[in-house]
Coordinates of C-alpha atoms in Angstrom, one line a residue:
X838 CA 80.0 -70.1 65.2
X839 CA 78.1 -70.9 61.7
X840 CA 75.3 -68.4 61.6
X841 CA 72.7 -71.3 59.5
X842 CA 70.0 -72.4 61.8
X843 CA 71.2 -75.5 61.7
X844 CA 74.7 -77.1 61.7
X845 CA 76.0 -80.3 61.9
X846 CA 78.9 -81.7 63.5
X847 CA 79.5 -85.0 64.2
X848 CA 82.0 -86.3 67.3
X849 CA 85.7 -86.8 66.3
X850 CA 87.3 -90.5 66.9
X851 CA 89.5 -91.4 69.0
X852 CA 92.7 -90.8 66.9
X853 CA 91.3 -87.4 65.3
X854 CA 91.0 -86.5 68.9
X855 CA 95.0 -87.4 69.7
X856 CA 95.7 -85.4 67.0
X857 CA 94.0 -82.2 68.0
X858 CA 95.2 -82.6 71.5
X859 CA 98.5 -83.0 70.0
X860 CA 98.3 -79.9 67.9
X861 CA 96.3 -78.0 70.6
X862 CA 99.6 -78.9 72.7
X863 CA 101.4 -76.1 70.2
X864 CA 100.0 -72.8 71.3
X865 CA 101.5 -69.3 72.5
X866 CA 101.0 -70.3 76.2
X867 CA 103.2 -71.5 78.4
X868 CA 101.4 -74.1 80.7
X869 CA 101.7 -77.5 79.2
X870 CA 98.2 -78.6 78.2
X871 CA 96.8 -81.4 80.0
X872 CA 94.7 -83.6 78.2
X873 CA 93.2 -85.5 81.3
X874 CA 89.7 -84.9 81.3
X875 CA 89.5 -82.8 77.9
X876 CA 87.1 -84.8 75.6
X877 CA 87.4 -83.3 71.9
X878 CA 83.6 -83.1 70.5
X879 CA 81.6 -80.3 68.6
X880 CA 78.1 -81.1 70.2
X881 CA 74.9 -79.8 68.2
X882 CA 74.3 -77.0 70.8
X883 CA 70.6 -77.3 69.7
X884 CA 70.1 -80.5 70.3
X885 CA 71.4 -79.8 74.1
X886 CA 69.4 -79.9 77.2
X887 CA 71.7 -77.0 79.8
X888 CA 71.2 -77.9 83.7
X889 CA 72.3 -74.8 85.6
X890 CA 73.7 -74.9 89.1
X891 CA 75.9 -72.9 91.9
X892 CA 78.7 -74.6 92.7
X893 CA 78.2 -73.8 96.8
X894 CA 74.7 -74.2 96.7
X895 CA 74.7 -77.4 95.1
X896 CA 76.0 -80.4 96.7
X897 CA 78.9 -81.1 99.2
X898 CA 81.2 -83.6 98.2
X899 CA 84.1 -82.9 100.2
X900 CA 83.6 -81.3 103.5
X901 CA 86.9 -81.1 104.5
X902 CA 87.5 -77.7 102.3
X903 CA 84.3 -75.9 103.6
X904 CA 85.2 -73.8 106.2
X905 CA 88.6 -71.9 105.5
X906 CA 88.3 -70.5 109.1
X907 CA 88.5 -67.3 107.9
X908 CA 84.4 -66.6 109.2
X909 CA 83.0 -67.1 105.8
X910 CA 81.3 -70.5 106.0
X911 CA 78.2 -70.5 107.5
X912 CA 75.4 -72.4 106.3
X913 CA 72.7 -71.0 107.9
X914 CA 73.5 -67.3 106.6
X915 CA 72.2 -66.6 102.6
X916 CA 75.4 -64.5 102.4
X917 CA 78.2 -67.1 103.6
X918 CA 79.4 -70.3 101.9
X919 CA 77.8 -73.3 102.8
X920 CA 80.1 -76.0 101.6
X921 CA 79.1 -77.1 97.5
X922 CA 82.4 -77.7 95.4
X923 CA 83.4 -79.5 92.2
X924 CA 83.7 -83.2 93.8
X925 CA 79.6 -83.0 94.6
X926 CA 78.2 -82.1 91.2
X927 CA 80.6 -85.2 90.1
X928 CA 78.6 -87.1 92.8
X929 CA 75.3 -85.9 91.2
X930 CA 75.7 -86.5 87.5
X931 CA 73.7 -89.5 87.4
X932 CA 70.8 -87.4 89.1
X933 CA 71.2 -84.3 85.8
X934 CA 71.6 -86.9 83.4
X935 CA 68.9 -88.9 84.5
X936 CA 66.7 -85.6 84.5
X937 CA 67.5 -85.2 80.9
X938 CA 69.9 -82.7 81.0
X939 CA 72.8 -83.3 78.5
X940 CA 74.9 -80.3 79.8
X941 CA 75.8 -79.0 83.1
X942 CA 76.6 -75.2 83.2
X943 CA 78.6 -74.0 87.0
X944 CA 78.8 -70.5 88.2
X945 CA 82.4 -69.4 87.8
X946 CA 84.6 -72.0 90.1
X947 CA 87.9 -69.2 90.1
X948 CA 89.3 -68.2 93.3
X949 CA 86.9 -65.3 94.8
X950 CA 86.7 -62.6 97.6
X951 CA 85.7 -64.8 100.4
X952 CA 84.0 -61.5 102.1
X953 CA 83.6 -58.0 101.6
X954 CA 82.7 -56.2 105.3
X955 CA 81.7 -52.8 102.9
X956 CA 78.4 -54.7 101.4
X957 CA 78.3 -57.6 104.3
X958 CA 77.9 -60.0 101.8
X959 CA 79.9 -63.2 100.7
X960 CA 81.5 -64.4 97.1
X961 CA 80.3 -67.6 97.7
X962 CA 78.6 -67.2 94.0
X963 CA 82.0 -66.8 92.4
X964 CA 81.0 -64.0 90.7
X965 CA 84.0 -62.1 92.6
X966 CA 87.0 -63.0 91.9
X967 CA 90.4 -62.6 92.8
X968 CA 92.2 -64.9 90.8
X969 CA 90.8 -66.0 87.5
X970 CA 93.9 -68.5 87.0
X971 CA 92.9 -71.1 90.4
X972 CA 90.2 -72.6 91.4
X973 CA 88.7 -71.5 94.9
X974 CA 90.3 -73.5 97.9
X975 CA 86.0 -74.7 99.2
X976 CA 85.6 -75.6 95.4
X977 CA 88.6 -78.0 95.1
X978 CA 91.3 -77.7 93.0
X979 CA 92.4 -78.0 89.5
X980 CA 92.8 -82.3 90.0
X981 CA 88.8 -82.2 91.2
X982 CA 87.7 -79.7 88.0
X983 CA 90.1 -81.7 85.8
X984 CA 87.7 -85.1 87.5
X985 CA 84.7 -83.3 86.9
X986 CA 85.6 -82.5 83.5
X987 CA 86.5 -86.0 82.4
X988 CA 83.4 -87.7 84.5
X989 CA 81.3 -85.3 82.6
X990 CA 82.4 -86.5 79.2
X991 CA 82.7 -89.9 79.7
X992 CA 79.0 -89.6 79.7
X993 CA 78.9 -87.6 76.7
X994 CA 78.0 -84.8 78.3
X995 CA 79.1 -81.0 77.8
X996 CA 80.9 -78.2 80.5
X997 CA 80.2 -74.7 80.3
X998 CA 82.2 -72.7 82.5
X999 CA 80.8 -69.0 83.7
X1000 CA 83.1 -66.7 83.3
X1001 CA 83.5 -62.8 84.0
X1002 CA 84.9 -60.0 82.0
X1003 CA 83.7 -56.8 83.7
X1004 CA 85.0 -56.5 87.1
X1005 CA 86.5 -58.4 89.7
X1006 CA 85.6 -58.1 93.7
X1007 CA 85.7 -55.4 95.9
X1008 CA 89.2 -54.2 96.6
X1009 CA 89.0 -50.4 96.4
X1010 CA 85.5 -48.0 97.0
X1011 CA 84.9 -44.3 97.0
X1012 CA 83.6 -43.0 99.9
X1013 CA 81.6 -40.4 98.6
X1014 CA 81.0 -41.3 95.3
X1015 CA 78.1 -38.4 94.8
X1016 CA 80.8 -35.8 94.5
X1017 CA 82.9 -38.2 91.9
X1018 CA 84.5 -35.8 89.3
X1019 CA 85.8 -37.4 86.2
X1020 CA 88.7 -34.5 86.1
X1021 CA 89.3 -36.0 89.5
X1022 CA 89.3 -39.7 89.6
X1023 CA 91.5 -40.1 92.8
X1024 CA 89.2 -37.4 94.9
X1025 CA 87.2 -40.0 97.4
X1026 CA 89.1 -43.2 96.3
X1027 CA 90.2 -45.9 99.1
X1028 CA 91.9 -48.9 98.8
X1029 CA 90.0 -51.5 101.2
X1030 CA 92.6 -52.9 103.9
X1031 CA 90.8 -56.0 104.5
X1032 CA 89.2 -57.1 101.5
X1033 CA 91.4 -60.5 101.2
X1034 CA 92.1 -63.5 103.7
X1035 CA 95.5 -63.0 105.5
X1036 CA 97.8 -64.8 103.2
X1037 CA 95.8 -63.7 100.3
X1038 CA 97.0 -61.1 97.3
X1039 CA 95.7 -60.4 93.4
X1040 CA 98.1 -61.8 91.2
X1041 CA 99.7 -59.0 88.1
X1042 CA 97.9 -57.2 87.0
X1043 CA 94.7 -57.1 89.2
X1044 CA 97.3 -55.9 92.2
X1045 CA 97.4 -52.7 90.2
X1046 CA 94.8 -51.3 91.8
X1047 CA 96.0 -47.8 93.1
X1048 CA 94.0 -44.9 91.3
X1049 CA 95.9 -43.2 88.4
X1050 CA 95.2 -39.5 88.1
X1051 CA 95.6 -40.0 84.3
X1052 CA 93.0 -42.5 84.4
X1053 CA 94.8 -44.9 83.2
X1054 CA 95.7 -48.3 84.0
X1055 CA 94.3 -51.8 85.1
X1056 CA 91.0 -50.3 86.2
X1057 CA 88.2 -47.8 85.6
X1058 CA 88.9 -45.1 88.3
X1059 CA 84.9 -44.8 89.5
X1060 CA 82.3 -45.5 91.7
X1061 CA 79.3 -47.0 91.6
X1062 CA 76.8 -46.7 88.9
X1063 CA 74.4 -44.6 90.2
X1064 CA 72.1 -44.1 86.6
X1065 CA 72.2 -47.6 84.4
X1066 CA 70.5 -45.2 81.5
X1067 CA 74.2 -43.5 81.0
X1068 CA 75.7 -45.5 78.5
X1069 CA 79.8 -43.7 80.1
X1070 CA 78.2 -45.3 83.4
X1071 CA 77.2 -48.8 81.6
X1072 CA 80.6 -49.4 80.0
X1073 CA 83.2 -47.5 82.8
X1074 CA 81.6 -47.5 86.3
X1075 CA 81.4 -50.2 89.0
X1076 CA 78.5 -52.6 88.9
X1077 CA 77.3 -52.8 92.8
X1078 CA 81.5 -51.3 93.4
X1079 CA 83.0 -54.5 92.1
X1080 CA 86.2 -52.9 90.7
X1081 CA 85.4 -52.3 86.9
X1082 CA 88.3 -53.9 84.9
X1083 CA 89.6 -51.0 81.9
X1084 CA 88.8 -53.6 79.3
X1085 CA 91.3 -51.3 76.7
X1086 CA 94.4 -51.9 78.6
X1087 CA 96.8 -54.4 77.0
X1088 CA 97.8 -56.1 80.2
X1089 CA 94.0 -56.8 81.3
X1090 CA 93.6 -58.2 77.7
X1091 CA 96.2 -60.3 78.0
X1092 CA 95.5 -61.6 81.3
X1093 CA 92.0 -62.2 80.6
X1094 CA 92.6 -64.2 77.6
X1095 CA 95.5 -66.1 79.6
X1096 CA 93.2 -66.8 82.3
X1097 CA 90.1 -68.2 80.6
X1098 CA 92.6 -69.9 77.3
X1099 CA 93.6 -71.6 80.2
X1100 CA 90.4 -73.5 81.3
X1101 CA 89.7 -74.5 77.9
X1102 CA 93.3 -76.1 77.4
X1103 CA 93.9 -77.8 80.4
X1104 CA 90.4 -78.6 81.7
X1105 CA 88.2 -79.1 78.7
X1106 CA 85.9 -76.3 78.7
X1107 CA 83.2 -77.1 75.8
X1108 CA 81.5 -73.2 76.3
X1109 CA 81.1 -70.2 77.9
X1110 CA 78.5 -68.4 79.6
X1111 CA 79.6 -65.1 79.6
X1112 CA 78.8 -62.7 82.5
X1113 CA 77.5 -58.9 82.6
X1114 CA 78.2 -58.6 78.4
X1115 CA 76.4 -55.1 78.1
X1116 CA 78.7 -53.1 80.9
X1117 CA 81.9 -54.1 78.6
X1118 CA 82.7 -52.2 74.8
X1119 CA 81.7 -53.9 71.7
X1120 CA 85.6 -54.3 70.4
X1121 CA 86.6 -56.4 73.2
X1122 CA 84.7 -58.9 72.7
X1123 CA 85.5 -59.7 69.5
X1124 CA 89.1 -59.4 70.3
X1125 CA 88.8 -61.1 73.3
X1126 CA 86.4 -64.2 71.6
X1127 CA 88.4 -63.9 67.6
X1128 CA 92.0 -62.2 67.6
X1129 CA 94.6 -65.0 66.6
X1130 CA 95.2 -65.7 70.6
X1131 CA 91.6 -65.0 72.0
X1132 CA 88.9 -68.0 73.2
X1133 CA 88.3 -69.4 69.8
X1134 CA 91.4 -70.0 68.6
X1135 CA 92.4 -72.2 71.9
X1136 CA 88.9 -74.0 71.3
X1137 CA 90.0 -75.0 67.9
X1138 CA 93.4 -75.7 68.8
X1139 CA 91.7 -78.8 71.2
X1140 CA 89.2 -79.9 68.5
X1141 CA 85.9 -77.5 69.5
X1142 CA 85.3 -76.1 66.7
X1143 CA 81.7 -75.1 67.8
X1144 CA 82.3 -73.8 71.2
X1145 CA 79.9 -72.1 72.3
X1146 CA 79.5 -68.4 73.9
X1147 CA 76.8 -67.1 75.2
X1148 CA 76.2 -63.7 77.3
X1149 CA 74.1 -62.2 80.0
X1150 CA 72.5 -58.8 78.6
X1151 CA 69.6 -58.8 81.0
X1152 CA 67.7 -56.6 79.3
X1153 CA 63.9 -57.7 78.9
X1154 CA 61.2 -56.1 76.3
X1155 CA 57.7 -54.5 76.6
X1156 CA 54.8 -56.2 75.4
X1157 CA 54.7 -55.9 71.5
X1158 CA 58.0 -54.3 71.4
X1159 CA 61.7 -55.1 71.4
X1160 CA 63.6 -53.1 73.3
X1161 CA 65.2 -55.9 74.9
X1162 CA 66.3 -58.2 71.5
X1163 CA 67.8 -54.7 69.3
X1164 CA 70.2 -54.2 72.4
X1165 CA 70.9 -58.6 72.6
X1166 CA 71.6 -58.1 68.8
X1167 CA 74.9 -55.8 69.0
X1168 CA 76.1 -58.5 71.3
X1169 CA 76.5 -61.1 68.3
X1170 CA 77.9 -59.1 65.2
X1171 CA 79.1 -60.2 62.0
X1172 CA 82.3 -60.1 60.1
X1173 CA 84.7 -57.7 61.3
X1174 CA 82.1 -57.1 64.2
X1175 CA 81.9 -60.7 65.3
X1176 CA 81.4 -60.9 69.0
X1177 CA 79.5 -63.7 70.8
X1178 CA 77.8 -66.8 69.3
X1179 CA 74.6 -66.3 71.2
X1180 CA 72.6 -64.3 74.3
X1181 CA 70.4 -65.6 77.1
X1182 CA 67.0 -64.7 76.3
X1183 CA 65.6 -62.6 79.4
X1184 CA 62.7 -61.0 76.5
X1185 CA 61.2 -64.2 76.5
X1186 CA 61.8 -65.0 80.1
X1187 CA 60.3 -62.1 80.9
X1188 CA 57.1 -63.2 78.7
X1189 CA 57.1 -66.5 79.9
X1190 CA 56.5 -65.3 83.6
X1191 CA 54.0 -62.4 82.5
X1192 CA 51.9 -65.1 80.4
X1193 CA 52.3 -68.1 82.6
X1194 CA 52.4 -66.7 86.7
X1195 CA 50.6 -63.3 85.6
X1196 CA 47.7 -64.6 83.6
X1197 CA 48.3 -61.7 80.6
X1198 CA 47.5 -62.2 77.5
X1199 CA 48.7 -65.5 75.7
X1200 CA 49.2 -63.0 72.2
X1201 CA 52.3 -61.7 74.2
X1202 CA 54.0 -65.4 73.9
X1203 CA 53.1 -65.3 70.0
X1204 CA 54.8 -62.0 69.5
X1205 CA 57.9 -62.3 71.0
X1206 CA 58.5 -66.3 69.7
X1207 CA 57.7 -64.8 66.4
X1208 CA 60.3 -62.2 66.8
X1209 CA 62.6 -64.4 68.1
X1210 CA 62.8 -66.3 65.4
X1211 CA 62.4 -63.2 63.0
X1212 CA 65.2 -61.3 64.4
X1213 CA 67.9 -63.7 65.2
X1214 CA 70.8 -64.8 63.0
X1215 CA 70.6 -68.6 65.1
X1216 CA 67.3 -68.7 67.1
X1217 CA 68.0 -72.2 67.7
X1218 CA 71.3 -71.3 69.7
X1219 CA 69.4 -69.1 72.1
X1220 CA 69.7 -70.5 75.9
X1221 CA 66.1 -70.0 77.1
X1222 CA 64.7 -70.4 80.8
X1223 CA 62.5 -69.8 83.4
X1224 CA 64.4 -69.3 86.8
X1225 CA 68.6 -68.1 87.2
X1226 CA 69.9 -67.0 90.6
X1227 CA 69.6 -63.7 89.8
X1228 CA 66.0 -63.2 90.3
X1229 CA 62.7 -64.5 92.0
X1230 CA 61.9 -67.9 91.3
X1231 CA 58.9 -68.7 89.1
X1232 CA 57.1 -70.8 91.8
X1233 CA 57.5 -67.6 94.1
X1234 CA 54.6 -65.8 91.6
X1235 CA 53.2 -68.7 90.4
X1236 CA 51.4 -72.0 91.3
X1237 CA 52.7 -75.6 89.9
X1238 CA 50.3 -75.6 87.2
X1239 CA 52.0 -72.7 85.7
X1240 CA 55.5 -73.7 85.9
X1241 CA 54.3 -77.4 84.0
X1242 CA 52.6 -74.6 81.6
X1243 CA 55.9 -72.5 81.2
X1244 CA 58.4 -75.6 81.3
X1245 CA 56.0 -77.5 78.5
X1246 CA 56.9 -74.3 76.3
X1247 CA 60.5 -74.2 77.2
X1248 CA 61.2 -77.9 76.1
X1249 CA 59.1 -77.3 73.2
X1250 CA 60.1 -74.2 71.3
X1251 CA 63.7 -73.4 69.1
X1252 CA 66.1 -72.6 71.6
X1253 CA 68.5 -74.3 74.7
X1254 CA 66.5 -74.9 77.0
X1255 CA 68.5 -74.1 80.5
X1256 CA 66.8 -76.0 83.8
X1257 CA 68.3 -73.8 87.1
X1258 CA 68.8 -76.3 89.8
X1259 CA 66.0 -76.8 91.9
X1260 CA 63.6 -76.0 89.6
X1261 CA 62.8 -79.7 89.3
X1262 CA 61.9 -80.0 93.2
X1263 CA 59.6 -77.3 92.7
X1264 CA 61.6 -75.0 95.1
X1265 CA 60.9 -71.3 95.4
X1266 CA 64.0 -69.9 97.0
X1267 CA 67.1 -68.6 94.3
X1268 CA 69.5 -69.6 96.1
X1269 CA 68.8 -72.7 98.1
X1270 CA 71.2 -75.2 98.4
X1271 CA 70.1 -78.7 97.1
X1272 CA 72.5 -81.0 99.7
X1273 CA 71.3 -81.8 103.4
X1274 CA 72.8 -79.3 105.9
X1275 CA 72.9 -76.5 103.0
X1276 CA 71.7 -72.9 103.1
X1277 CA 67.8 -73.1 103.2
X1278 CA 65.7 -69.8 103.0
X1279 CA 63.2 -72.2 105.4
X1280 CA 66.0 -73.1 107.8
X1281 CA 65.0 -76.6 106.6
X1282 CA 68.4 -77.7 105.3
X1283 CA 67.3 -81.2 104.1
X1284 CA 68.0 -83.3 100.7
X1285 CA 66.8 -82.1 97.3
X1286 CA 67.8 -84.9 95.2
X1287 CA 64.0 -86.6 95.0
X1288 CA 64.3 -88.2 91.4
X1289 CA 60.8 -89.0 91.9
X1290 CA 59.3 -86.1 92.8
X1291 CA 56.3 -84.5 90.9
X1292 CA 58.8 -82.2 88.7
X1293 CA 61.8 -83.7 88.2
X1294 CA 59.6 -86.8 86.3
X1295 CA 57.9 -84.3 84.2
X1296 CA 61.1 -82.4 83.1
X1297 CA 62.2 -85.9 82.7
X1298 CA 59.2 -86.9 80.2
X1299 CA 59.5 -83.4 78.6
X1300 CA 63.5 -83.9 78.2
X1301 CA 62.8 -87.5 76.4
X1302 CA 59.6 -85.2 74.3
X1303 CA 62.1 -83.1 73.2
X1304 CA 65.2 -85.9 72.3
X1305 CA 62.7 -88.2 70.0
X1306 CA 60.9 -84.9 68.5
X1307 CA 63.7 -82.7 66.6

């Protein structure tokens, strides 16, 4: 990604697109690449509007692959599926595009832990995966992401694909992990019995998941991180015990690039959104993102030369300081040190919600936009927003006025602005489902798709601001 605060790129014709399908045909994968759905373009990520959503928690388009009968569809329960897959955000496009949005970001669509009985808790996010090469049986399959995909750019529209790089689910634990001894990695370790569906196993090499005295091997051998001030806990121990992939071992390397390679070749992947950066080393990512066969070379080899990667180093900053931006910064690199093209910005999340729903001082806002632009190589590829799925909605701090206040300076300033679904019906609950018969904190379960509510026609006049005012 060009490092100039602005780049142009304009969208290849029709034959310079057969071409680079052509040549991205010639790669050192196996699979054959399919070109159904892949729409070649390098968009000007700045010029972008980003609509977030969760795939289960977003509209139902098939019901039919809902329930697995396996006990983990229930949509009355926050931690069970509740029926979203890939054919409902198709259904929906008119209703994103309409808002203003020009891309549409999904959490991570890759086959996942259905449930894990040692946190009671559901991978209905996708954030837990247990195969990074298919697609999860209540999403769909590859034929309904290949139809999204190609729906999607028919429209002129961009995909960006979440993907994970730090861990998978929860297939092994320690049962005492406050006596873990490094010397000892094996002491307390248990493989879980019933982490998968019957008829369910972790393809090579995630099955390699029996501890290694040596410590070596597909995994780190540890428990939980119990102090997120260690830096040996950030990069090596389990994030909430999701098994912490040993990012150093050549066969994780290689599957990871396989696996994600894959989604830009035979789907049409325009970006990433890159999960939990900060608990993985600096050197894979920019192996991982720039050797000869990581992400970018397969994004080139199908015409995107500007796709996108951006991370998740939730890391926020004090007032008048900037804590949070110096650790965002050793994310991006240079050079030799190349890693990812940009970061979310949680430091001016953060400020956002303290300024807007807390009612402190406005100076705050001036700062850290001032610093933004000060300290980063491409402000203007920075993914700003108000609400994610990971924490409390604005509107659950704050009244209306102050979410038109915060999403006025969203559309406004340098940046991607990124919409989370939902925030356009004014809804207060993370993870609500938008469809009729969906999870509903309020046990309401009705439709979300008003496209003339109060919000969704001012994002919609602040989205057509922001296209006629460059």
């Amino acid at each position: 990604m060009k490092s100039t605060k602005h780049f142009y790129a304009k969208p290849m014709g029709a034959l310079a697109v057969a071409v680079a399908l052509a040549l991205g045909g010639c790669n050192s994968d196996d699979e054959t690449t399919v070109v159904n759905g892949s729409h070649v373009s390098s968009p000007e990520w700045q010029d972008q509007i980003i609509y977030f959503l969760m795939i289960d928690r977003f509209n139902d388009g098939d019901v039919s692959n809902s329930d697995q009968g396996q006990g983990e569809f229930d949509p009355t329960s926050e931690k069970k599926f509740s029926g979203g897959d890939l054919l409902g955000v198709s259904d929906k496009l008119d209703y994103i595009q309409e808002l203003g949005a020009s891309s549409v970001w999904i959490t991570p669509p890759v086959a996942n832990q259905w449930w894990d009985n040692e946190q009671d808790y559901g991978g209905y996010h996708g954030y837990w995966a247990r195969d990074l090469q298919q697609v999860d049986e209540h999403f769909g399959d590859m034929t309904s992401y290949r139809n999204l995909a190609r729906d999607i750019h028919d429209r002129n529209m961009y995909l960006i694909q979440d993907i994970v790089a730090n861990h998978v689910g929860n297939y092994f634990t320690y049962d005492q992990p406050w006596e873990y001894d490094s010397s000892l990695p094996c002491a307390g370790f248990r493989l879980i019995s019933d982490a998968l569906a019957p008829g369910q196993s972790l393809p090579y090499p995630l099955n390699q998941n029996a501890c290694r005295e040596d410590g070596s091997g597909s995994y780190h051998w540890t428990p939980s991180i119990s102090d997120h001030n260690d830096p040996l806990q950030e990069k090596t121990w389990q994030l909430s015990d999701l098994d912490d992939l040993n990012t150093t071992d050549p066969e994780v390397i290689a599957y990871l690039k396989q696996s994600y390679r894959k989604w830009i070749r035979e789907v049409g992947v325009d970006a990433f959104r890159i999960d939990t950066v900060k608990f993985v080393d600096h050197p894979f990512w920019h192996d991982f993102l720039h050797a000869d066969d990581g992400i970018m070379a397969q994004a080139e080899q199908t015409g995107r030369e500007q796709f996108l990667t951006f991370g998740e180093v939730f890391e926020s900053s004090t007032a008048y300081n900037t804590e949070g931006e110096q650790k965002m910064l050793t994310y991006l690199g240079e050079g030799d040190n190349q890693q990812l093209a940009s970061v979310l910005n949680f430091p001016l999340q953060t400020t956002m919600t303290r300024v807007f729903a807390g009612g402190q001082a406005t100076d705050y806002l001036r700062f850290r936009l001032e610093k933004m632009m000060e300290l980063f190589p491409n402000p203007y590829l920075l993914p700003n927003f108000i609400d994610n799925h990971d924490m409390p909605r604005f509107l659950s701090q704050a009244s209306t006025a102050d979410l038109k206040q915060a999403l006025m300076t969203l559309l406004t300033v340098p940046g991607i602005p990124v919409i989370y679904q939902g925030t356009e019906q004014a809804m207060v609950a993370s993870r609500d489902a938008m469809f009729e018969g969906g999870y509903r904190e309020d046990g309401e379960q009705t439709d979300a798709f008003d496209q003339n509510s109060e919000m969704y026609k001012f994002i919609q006049q602040l989205a057509q601001l922001r296209r006629n005012n460059p």
